[in-house]
XYZ file of C-alpha atoms in Angstrom:
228
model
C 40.068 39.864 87.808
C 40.398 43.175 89.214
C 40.022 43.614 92.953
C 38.855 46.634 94.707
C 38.348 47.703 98.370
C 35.886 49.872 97.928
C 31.870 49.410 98.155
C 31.912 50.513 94.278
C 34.608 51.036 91.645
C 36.384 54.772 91.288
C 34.223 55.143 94.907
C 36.366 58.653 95.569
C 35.364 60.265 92.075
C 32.274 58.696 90.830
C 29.008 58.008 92.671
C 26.892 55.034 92.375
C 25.255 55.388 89.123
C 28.305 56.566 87.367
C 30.695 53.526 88.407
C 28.122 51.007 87.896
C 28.133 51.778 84.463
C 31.873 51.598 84.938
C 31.028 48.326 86.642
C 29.173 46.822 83.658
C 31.699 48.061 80.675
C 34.515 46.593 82.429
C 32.298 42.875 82.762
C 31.109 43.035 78.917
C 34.888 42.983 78.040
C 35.733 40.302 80.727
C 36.608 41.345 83.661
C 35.561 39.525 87.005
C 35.742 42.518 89.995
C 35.742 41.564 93.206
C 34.582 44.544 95.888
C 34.778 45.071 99.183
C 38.016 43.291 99.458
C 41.897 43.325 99.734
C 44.708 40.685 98.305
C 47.871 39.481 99.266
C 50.399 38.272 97.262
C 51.097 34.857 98.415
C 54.026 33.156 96.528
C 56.270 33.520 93.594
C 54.227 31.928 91.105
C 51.306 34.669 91.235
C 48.856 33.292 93.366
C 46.847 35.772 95.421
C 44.623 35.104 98.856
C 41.583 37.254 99.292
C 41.949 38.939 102.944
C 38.692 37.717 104.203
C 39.035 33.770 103.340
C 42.005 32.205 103.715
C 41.293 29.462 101.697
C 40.231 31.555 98.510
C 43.308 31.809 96.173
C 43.385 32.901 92.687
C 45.852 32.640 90.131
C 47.026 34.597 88.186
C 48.908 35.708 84.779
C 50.603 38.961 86.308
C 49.750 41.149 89.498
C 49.221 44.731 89.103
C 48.869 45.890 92.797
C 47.783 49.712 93.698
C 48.444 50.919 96.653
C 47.262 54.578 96.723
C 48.795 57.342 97.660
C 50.293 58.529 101.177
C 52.355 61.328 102.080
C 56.131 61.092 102.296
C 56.698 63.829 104.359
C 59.051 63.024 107.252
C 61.468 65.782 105.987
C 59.247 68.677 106.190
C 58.136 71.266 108.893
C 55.550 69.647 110.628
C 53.351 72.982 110.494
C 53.492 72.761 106.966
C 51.081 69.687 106.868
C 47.147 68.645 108.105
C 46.307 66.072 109.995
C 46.369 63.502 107.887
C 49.616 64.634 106.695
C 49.239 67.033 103.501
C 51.055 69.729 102.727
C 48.670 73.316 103.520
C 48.242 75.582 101.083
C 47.149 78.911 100.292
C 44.620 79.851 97.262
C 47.608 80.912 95.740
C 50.065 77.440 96.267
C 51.831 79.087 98.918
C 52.438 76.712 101.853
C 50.953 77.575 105.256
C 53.324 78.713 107.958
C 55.862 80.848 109.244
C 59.158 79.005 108.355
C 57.521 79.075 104.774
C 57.148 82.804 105.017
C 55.915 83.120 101.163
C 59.293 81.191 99.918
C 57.202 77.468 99.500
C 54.610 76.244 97.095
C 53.359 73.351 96.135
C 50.196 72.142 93.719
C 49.784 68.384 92.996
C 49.356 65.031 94.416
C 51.192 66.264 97.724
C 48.527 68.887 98.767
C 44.447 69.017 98.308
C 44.146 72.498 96.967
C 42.920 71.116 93.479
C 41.043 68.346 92.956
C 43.234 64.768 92.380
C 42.690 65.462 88.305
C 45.008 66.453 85.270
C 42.709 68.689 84.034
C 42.837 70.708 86.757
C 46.341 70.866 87.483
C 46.607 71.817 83.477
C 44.437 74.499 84.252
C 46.093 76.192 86.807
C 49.483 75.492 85.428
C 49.660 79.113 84.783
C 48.914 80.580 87.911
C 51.075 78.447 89.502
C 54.110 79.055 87.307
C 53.070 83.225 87.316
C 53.211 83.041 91.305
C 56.541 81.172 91.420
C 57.464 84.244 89.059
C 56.321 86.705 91.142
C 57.680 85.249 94.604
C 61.033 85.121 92.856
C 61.156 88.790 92.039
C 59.543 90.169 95.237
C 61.787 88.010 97.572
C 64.833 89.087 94.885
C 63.786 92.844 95.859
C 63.402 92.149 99.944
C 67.220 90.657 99.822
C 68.519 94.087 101.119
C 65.838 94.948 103.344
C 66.298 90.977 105.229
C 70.572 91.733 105.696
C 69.680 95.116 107.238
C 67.036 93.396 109.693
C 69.251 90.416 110.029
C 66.674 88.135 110.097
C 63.945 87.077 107.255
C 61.000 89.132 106.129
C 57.755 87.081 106.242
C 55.989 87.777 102.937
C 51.922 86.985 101.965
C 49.977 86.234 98.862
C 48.476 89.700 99.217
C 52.000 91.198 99.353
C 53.042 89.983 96.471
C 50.112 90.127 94.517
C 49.393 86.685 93.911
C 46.793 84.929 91.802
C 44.560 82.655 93.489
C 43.669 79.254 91.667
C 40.818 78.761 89.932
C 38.464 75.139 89.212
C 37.102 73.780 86.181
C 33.533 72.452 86.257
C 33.693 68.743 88.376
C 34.278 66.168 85.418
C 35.685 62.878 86.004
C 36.066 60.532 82.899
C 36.435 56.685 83.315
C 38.137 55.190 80.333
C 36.691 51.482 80.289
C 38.357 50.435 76.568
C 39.953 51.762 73.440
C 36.655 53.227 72.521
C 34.520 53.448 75.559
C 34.080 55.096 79.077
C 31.954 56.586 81.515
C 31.705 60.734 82.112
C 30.117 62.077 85.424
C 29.489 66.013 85.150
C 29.174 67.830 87.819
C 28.873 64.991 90.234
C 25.214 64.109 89.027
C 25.212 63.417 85.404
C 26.839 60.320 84.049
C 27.697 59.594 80.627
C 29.181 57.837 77.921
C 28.771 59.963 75.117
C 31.618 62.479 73.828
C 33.925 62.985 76.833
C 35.099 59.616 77.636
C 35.736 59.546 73.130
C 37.629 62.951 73.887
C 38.965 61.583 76.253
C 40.599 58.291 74.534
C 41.678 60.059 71.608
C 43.194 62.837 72.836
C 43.874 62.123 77.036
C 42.991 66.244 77.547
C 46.589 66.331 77.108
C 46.231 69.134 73.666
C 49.411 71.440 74.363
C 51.959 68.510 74.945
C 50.586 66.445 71.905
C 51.294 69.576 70.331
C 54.327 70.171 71.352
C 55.478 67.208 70.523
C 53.436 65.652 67.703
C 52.225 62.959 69.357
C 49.662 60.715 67.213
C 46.894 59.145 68.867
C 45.796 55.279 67.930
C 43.456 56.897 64.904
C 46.394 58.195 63.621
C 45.840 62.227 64.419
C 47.997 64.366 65.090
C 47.333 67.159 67.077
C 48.877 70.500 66.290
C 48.253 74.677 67.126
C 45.043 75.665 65.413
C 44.458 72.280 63.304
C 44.269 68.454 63.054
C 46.093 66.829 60.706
């Protein structure tokens, strides 16, 4: 039984079509969903209550609860963040405001510069790591300048020559089983036909799998330049 609070399943990164076809893989294997509800875990021995009934319980094998994701932030600068909390970036990753003065980035789940995917934090993995680069030896340069001024030079992606970030095309791919899932393109087109199998063999993931030699469950192994 899976249990969701939305009006549809994935309801931030899919639209309607897209997770009802979600919505019907995930039955055809077995799964009862439940939306536009929440759960509580009542005892010890796995029993949850649906919010909106007191007197509907289910039981249950295991509990897998998801909570989402909120900002821990209670030790930053508080013009650092939005208004819902998020750390403000730059194009570049550099956080927004004075006391950061060009010495802070961040990329990730913690900010909402990129989209909440892998594929494009992969992507940008670059730019982020050549701007971190640059910071270091422009600030490294500025040391002398700062003691002579007593006091802290404020410093700017154009100063230092940053690269901004740059988005893939809007993909999202649903993984539903071993061998199936759901693609949306673009935010229009949905799909299950070669992404979400990309997606299950190889999790977008090439360069680590690489790396490493990781073998996916049809036994490949993905290295530079070849499969073997």
């Amino acid at each position: 039984t899976l249990i969701h609070s939305g009006p549809y399943l994935c309801n931030r990164e899919l639209g309607p079509k897209a997770s009802q076809m979600v919505h019907s893989d995930l039955e055809k294997a077995g799964v009862k969903i439940i939306l536009n509800e929440r759960a509580n875990i009542v005892s010890e021995k796995k029993i949850v209550q649906l919010q909106s009934s007191e007197r509907t319980t289910l039981d249950a094998d295991e509990v897998v609860m998801t909570v989402g994701v909120s900002p821990a932030n209670s030790f930053m600068d508080r013009s650092w963040l939005d208004e819902k909390g998020w750390i403000q970036v730059d194009d570049s990753f550099c956080v927004v405001g004075i006391s950061a003065a060009g010495r802070i980035f961040a990329a990730g789940d913690c900010c909402t510069l990129l989209p909440n995917s892998g594929s494009q934090v992969l992507h940008n993995a670059h730019i982020f790591a050549r701007n971190l680069y640059l910071a270091l030896n422009y600030h490294s340069k500025q040391q002398q300048q700062q003691q002579r001024e007593n006091g802290r030079t404020n410093a700017s992606s154009s100063s230092m020559k940053l690269w901004k970030y740059h988005l893939l095309p809007e993909i999202y791919v649903m993984t539903t089983s071993f061998d199936t899932g759901v693609a949306q393109v673009m935010g229009c087109i949905a799909t299950r036909w070669i992404l979400p199998f990309v997606k299950n063999c190889t999790m977008f993931i090439f360069r680590p799998r690489q790396v490493i030699g990781i073998k996916n469950q049809y036994g490949w192994v993905f290295r530079p330049g070849k499969v073997t």
